[in-house]
Short mmCIF file of C-alpha atoms and ligand atoms in Angstrom, two decimals:
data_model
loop_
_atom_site.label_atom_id
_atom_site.label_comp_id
_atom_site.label_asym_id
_atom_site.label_seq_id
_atom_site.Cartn_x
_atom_site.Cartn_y
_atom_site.Cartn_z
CA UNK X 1 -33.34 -0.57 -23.59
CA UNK X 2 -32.23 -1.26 -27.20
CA UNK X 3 -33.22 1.26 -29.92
CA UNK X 4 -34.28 -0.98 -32.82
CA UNK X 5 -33.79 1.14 -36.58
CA UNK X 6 -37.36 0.21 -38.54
CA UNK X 7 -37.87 2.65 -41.11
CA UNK X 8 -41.77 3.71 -42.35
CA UNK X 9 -42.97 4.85 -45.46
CA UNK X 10 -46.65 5.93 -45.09
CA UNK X 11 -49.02 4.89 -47.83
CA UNK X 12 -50.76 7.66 -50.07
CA UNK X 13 -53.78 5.49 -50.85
CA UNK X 14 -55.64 4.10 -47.89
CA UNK X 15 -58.05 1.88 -48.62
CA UNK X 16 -61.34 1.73 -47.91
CA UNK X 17 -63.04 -0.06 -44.64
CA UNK X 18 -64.99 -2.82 -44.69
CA UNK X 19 -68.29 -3.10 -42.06
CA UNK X 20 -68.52 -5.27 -39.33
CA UNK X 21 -70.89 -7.78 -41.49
CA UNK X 22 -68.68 -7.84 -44.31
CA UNK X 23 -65.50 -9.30 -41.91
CA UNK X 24 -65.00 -12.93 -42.57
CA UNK X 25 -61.39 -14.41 -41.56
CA UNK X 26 -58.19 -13.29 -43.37
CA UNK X 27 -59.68 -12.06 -46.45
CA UNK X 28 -59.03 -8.27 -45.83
CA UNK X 29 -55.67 -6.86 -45.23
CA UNK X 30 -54.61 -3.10 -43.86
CA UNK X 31 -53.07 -0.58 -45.43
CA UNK X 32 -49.59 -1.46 -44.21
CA UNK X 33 -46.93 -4.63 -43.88
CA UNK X 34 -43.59 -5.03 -41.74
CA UNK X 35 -41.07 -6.33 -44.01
CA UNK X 36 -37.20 -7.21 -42.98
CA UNK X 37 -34.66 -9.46 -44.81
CA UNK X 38 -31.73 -12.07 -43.92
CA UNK X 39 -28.92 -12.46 -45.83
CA UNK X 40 -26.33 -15.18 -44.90
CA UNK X 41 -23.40 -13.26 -43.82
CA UNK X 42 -24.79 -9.90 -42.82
CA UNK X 43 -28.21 -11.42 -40.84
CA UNK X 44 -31.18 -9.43 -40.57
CA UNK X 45 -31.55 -6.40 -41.89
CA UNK X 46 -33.74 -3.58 -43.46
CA UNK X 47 -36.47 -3.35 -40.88
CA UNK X 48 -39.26 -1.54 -42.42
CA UNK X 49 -42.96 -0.40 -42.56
CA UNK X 50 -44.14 -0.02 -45.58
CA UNK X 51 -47.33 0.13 -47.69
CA UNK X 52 -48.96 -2.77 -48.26
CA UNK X 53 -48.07 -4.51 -51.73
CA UNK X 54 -47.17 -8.00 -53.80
CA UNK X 55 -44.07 -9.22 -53.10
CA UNK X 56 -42.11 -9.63 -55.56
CA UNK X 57 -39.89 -12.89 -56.01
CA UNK X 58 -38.06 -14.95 -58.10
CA UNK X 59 -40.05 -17.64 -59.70
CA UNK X 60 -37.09 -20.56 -58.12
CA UNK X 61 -37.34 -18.78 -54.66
CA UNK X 62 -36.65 -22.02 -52.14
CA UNK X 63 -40.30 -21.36 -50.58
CA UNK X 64 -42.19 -22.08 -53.43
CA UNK X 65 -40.30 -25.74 -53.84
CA UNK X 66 -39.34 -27.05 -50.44
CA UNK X 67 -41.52 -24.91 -48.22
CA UNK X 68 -39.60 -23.54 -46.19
CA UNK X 69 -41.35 -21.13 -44.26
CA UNK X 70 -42.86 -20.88 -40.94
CA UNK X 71 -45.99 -18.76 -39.33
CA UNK X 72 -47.76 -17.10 -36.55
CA UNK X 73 -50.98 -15.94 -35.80
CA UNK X 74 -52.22 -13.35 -33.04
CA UNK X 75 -54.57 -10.63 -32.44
CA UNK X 76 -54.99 -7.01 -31.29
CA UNK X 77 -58.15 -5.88 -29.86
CA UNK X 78 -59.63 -2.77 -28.68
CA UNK X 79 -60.78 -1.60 -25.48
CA UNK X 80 -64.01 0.84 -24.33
CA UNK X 81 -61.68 2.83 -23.74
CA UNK X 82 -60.00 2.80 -26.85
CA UNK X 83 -56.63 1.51 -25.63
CA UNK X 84 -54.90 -1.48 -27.81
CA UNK X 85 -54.39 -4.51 -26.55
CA UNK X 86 -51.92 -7.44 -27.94
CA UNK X 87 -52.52 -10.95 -26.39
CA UNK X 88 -49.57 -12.75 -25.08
CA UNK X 89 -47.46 -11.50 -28.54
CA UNK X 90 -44.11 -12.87 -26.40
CA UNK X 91 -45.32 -16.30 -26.20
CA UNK X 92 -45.39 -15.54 -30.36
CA UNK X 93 -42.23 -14.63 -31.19
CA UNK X 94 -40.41 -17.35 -29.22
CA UNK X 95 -42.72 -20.29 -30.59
CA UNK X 96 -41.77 -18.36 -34.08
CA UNK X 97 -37.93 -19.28 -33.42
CA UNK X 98 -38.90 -22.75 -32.08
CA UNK X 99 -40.39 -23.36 -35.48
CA UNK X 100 -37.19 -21.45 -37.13
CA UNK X 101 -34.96 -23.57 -35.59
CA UNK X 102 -37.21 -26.98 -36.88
CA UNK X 103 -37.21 -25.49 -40.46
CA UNK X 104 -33.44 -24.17 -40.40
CA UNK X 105 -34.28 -20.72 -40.54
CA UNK X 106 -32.21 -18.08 -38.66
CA UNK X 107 -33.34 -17.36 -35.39
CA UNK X 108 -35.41 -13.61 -35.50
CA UNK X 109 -34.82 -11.15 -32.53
CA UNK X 110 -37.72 -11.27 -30.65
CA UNK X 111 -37.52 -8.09 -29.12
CA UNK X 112 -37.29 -6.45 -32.46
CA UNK X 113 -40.15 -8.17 -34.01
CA UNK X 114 -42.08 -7.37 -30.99
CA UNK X 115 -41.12 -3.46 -31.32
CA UNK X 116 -41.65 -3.63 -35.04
CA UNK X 117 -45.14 -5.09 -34.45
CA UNK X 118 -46.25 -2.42 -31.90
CA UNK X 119 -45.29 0.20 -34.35
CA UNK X 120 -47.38 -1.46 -37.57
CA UNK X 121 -50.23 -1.98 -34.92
CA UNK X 122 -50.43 2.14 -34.66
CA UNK X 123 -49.86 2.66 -37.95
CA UNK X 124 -52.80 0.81 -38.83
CA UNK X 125 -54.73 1.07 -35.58
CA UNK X 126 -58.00 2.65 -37.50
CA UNK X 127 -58.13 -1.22 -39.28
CA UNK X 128 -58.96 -2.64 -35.29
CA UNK X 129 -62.31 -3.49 -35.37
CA UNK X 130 -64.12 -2.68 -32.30
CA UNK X 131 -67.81 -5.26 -32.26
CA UNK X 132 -67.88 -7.70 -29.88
CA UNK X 133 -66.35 -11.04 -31.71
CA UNK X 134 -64.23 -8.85 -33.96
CA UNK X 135 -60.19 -8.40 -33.59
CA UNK X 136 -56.85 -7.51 -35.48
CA UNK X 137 -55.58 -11.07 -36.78
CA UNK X 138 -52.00 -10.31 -37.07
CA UNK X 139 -49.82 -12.83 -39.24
CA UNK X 140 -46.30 -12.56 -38.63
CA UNK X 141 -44.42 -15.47 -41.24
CA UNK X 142 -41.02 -16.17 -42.74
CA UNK X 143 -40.25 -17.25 -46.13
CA UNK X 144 -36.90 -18.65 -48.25
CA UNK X 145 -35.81 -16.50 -50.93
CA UNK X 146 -32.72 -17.69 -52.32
CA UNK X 147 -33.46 -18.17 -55.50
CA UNK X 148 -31.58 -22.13 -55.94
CA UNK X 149 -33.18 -25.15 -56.85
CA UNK X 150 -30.74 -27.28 -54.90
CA UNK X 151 -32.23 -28.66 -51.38
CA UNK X 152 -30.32 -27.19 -48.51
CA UNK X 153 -31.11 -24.23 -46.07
CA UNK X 154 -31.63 -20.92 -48.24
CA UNK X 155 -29.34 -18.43 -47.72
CA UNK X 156 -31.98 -15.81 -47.87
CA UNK X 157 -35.40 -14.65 -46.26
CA UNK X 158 -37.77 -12.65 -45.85
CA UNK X 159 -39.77 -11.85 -42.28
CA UNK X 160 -43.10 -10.22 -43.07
CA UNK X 161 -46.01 -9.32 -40.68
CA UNK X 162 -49.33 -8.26 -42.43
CA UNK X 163 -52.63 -7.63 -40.49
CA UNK X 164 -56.49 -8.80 -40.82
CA UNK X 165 -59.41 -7.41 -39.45
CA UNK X 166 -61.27 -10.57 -38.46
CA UNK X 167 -64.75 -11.78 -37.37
CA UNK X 168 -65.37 -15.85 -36.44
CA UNK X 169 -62.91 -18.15 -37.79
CA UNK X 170 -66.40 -20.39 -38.51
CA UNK X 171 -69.17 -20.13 -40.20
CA UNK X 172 -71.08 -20.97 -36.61
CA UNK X 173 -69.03 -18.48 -34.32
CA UNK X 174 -69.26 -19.32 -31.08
CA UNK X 175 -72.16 -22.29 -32.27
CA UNK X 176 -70.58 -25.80 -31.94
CA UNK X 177 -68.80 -27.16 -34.99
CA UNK X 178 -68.93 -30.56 -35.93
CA UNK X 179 -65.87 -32.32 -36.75
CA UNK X 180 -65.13 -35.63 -38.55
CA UNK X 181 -62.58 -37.85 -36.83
CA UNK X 182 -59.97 -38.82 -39.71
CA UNK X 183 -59.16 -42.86 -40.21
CA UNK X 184 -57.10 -42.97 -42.86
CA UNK X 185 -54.69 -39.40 -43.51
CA UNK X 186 -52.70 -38.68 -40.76
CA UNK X 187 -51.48 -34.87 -40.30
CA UNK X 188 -47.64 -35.41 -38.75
CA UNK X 189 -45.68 -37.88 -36.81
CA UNK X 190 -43.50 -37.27 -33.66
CA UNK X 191 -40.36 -36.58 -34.93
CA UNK X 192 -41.53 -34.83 -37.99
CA UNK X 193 -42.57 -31.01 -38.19
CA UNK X 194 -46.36 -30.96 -36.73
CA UNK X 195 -44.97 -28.91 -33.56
CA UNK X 196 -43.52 -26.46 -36.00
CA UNK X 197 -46.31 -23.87 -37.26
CA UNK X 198 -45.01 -24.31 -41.14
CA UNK X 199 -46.83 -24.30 -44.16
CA UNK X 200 -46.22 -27.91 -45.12
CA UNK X 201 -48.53 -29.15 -42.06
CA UNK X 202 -51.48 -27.17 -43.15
CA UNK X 203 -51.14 -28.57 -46.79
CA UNK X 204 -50.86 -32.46 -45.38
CA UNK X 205 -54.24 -31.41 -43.68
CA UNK X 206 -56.28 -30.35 -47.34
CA UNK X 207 -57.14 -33.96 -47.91
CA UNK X 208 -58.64 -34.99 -45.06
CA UNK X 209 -60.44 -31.18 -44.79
CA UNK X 210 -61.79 -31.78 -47.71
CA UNK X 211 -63.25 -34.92 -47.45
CA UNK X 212 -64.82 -33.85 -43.94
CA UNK X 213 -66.48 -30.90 -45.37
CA UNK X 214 -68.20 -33.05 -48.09
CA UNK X 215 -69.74 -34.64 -45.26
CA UNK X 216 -71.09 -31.67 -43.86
CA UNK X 217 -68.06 -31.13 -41.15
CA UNK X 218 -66.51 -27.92 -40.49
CA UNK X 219 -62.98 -29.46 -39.36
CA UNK X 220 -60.88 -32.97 -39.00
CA UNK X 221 -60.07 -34.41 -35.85
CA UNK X 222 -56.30 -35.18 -36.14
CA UNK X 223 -55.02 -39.09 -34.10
CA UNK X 224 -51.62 -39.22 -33.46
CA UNK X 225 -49.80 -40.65 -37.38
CA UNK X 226 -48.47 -43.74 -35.31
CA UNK X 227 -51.00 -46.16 -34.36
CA UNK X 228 -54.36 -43.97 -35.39
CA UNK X 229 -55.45 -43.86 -31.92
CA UNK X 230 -54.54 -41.13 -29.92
CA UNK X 231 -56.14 -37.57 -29.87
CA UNK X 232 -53.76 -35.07 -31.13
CA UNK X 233 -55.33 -31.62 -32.26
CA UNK X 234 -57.78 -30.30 -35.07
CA UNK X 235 -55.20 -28.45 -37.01
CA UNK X 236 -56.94 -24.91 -36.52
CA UNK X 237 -56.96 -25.35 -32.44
CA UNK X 238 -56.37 -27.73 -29.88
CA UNK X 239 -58.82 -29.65 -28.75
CA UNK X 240 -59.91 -30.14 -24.81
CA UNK X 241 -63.16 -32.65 -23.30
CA UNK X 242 -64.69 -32.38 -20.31
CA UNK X 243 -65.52 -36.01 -18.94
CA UNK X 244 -66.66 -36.34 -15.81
CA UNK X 245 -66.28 -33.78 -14.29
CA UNK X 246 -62.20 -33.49 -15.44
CA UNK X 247 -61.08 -31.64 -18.54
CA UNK X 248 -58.55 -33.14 -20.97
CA UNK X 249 -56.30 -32.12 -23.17
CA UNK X 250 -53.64 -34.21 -25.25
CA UNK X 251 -49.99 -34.03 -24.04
CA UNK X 252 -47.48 -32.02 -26.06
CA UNK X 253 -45.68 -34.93 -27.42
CA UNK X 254 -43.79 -33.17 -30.19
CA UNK X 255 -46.57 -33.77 -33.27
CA UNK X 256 -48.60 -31.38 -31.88
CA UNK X 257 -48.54 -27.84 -31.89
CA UNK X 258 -48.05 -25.77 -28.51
CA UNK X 259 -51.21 -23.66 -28.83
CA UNK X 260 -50.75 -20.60 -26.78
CA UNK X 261 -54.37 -20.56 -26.08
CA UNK X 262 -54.13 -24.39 -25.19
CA UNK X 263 -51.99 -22.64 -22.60
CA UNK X 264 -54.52 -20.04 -21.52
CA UNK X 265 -57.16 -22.25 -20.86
CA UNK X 266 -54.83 -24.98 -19.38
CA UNK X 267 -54.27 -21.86 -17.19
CA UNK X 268 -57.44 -20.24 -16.54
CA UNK X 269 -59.31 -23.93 -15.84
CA UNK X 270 -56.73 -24.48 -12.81
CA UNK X 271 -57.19 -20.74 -11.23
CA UNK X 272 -60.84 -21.72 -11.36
CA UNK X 273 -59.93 -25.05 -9.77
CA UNK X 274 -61.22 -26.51 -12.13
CA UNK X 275 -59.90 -30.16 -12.93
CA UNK X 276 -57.26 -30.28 -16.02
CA UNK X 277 -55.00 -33.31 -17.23
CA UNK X 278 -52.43 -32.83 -20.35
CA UNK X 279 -52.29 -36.20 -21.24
CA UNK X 280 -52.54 -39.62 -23.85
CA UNK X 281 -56.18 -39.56 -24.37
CA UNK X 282 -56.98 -42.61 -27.21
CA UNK X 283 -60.47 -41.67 -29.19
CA UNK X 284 -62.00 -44.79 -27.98
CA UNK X 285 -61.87 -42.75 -24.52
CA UNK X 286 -64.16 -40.42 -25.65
CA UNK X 287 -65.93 -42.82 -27.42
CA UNK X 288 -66.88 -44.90 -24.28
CA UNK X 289 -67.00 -41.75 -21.95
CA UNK X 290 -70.01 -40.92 -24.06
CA UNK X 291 -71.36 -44.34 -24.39
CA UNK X 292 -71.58 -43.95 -20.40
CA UNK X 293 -73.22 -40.35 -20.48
CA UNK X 294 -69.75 -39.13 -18.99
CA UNK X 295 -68.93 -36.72 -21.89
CA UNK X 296 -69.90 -33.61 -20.60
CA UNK X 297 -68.44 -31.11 -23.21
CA UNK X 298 -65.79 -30.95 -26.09
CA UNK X 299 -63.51 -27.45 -27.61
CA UNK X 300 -61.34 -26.67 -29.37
CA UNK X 301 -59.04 -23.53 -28.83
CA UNK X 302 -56.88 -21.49 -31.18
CA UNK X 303 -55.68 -17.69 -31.69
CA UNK X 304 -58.41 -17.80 -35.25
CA UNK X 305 -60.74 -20.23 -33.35
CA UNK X 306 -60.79 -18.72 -29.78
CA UNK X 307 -62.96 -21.05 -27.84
CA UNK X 308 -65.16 -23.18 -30.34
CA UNK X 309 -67.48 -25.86 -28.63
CA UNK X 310 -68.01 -29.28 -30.51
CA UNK X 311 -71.24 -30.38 -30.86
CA UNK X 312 -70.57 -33.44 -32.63
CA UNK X 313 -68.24 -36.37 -33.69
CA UNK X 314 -67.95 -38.53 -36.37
CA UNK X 315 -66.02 -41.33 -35.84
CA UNK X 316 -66.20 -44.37 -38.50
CA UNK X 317 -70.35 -44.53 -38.69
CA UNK X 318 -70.90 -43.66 -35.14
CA UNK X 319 -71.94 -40.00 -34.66
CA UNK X 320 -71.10 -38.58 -30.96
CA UNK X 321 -73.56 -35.87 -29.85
CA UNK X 322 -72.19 -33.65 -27.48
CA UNK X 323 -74.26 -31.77 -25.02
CA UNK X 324 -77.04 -31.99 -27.13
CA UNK X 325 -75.38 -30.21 -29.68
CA UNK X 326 -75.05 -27.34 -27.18
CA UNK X 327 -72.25 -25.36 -25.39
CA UNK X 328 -71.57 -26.21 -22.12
CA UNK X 329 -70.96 -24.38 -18.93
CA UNK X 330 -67.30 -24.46 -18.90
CA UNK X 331 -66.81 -23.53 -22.40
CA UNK X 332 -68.93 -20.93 -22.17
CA UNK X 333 -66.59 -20.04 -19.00
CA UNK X 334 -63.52 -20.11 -21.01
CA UNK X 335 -65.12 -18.32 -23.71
CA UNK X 336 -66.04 -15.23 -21.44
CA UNK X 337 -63.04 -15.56 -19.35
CA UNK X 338 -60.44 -15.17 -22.53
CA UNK X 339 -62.58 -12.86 -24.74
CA UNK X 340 -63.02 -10.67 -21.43
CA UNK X 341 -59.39 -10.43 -20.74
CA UNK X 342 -58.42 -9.46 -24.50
CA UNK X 343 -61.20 -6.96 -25.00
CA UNK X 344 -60.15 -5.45 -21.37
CA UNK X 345 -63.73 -5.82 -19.69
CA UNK X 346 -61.97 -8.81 -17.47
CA UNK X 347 -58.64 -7.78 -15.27
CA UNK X 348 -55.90 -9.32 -16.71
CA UNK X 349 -54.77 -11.16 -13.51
CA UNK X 350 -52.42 -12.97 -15.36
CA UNK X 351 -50.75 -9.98 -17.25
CA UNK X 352 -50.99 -11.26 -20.28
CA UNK X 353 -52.41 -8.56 -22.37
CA UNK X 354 -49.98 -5.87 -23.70
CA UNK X 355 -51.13 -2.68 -23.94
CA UNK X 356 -49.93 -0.19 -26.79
C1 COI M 1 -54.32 -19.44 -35.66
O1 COI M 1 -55.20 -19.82 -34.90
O2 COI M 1 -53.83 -18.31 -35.57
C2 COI M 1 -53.77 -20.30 -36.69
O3 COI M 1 -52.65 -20.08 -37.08
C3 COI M 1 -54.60 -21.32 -37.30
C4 COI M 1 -54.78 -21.03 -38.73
C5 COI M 1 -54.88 -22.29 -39.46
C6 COI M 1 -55.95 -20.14 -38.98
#
């Protein structure tokens, strides 16, 4: 087993906890970061814990013009028993250097990041909330630094992981959301970056987020940037219906992004034997599924997000009640099953919890 060299430097002014109540999402940070650098010639170096602080950057650092930067999200929970637990942090790390190598960003050793993540966990392992809904959102992200105007991969970077205790993701928690199914903005195209978890998609997404919410919508319902048709994801989770009797997800087609909870569920639904399809699903699908009383349930999924049921479409004028507005059995199955497994009160039976 490799040794990996991360330095920590403990800070001298904790800060003060917040109550379970006063945990939104991402607003919060610990009392620690995990810091490394690149630099072309000599690769990554520098690993280090350190107290958490502004960074400190030159005003023409390649992030702030081009974006280049990509992002992860996961979570650490804690047990009765008051052992940690990371969920599926692997599966992180490599979708991390899938979106490196989309973005031109050197490749990260994933065993290192995973080692340096364990050890910033129990450095900060008081900041793990322990009420039920409540986790350790842990963002893990990588940023350009060269300072150069000039548009070409930056020679420098910076790989930072800083940590969140989190409630809901919503407003509604595990209530359905309603979601407004975008006509005109699209968020990526196949060939372009939407696989990739970079900033750049996010900001494409503002618009149309902020036109749903003036409607009273909590999120946008993303169709593929081609033809406006097809399903692709929500942009904080990926989305999954439940028509008769079959649950359906959209295909990974390269616009959308690989949701490792998409995976879970796609996962947990077939151990249960229940039926699941990855496929092309156009909205008018769903549209006519629940014209014919066939639309049983709707959800999205996401690391934030967990298992969120949708209670409601908008699509043009038409509004799509789901489940009169309610969650629905397998949802609520999914929601159990996952939140059991990463609190610890559900055997892991697909080992993907690691425990610290
Ligand atoms: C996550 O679910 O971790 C994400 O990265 C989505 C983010 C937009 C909150």
């Amino acid at each position: 087993m490799t040794t990996y060299q991360i330095t920590t430097e403990l800070t001298t002014n904790k800060k003060q906890k917040m109550t379970v109540d006063q945990l939104g999402f991402g607003q919060i940070f610990t009392d620690h970061m995990f810091v490394m650098d690149y630099t072309a010639g000599q690769g990554w170096h520098d690993a280090r814990i350190i107290p958490y602080q502004p960074l400190s950057l030159d005003p023409s650092a390649m992030v702030f013009h081009y974006g280049q930067t990509v992002f992860e999200g996961l979570k650490a929970f804690v047990t009765a028993e008051n052992e940690v637990l990371l969920f599926r942090p692997d599966r992180n790390f490599k979708r991390l250097n899938a979106s490196n190598d989309r973005l031109c960003i050197p490749t990260i050793d994933e065993e290192l990041a995973l080692e340096a993540l364990k050890q910033l966990v129990i450095v900060d392992r008081e900041w793990i909330p322990n009420a039920p809904g409540t986790s350790l959102y842990i963002r893990p992200f990588i940023i350009a630094t060269e300072p150069y105007l000039g548009v070409s991969p930056s020679k420098k970077y910076q790989f930072i992981i800083i940590m969140s205790p989190v409630g809901s993701y919503y407003k509604e928690g595990i209530n359905p959301v309603k979601i407004l199914v975008e006509q005109h903005y699209v968020r990526a195209v196949v060939g372009g970056t939407g696989e990739a978890k970079t900033g750049g998609n996010y900001a494409s997404s503002l618009k149309g987020q902020e036109l749903a919410s003036k409607e009273g919508y909590s999120q946008t319902l993303w169709l593929d940037g081609k033809e406006n048709r097809y399903v692709e994801e929500v942009g904080s989770m990926n989305i999954f219906f439940k028509i008769n009797g079959k649950v359906i997800t959209p295909a990974l087609n390269g616009s959308i992004l690989s949701g490792i909870t998409r995976d879970s569920m796609i996962q947990v639904l077939k151990s249960k034997n229940i039926p699941v399809e990855e496929r092309q699903i156009a909205f008018e699908e769903v549209l006519e599924a629940a014209k014919a009383g066939t639309l049983e349930e709707a959800f999205g999924t996401g690391t934030a997000a967990v298992i969120s049921p949708i209670g409601e479409f908008k699509w043009q004028d038409e509004k799509i009640i789901v489940n009169n507005g309610e969650i629905g059995e397998v949802t609520q199955t999914l929601y159990e099953t996952l939140t059991g497994i990463q609190n610890g009160t559900i055997e892991d039976a697909f080992g993907w919890t690691i425990k610290l």
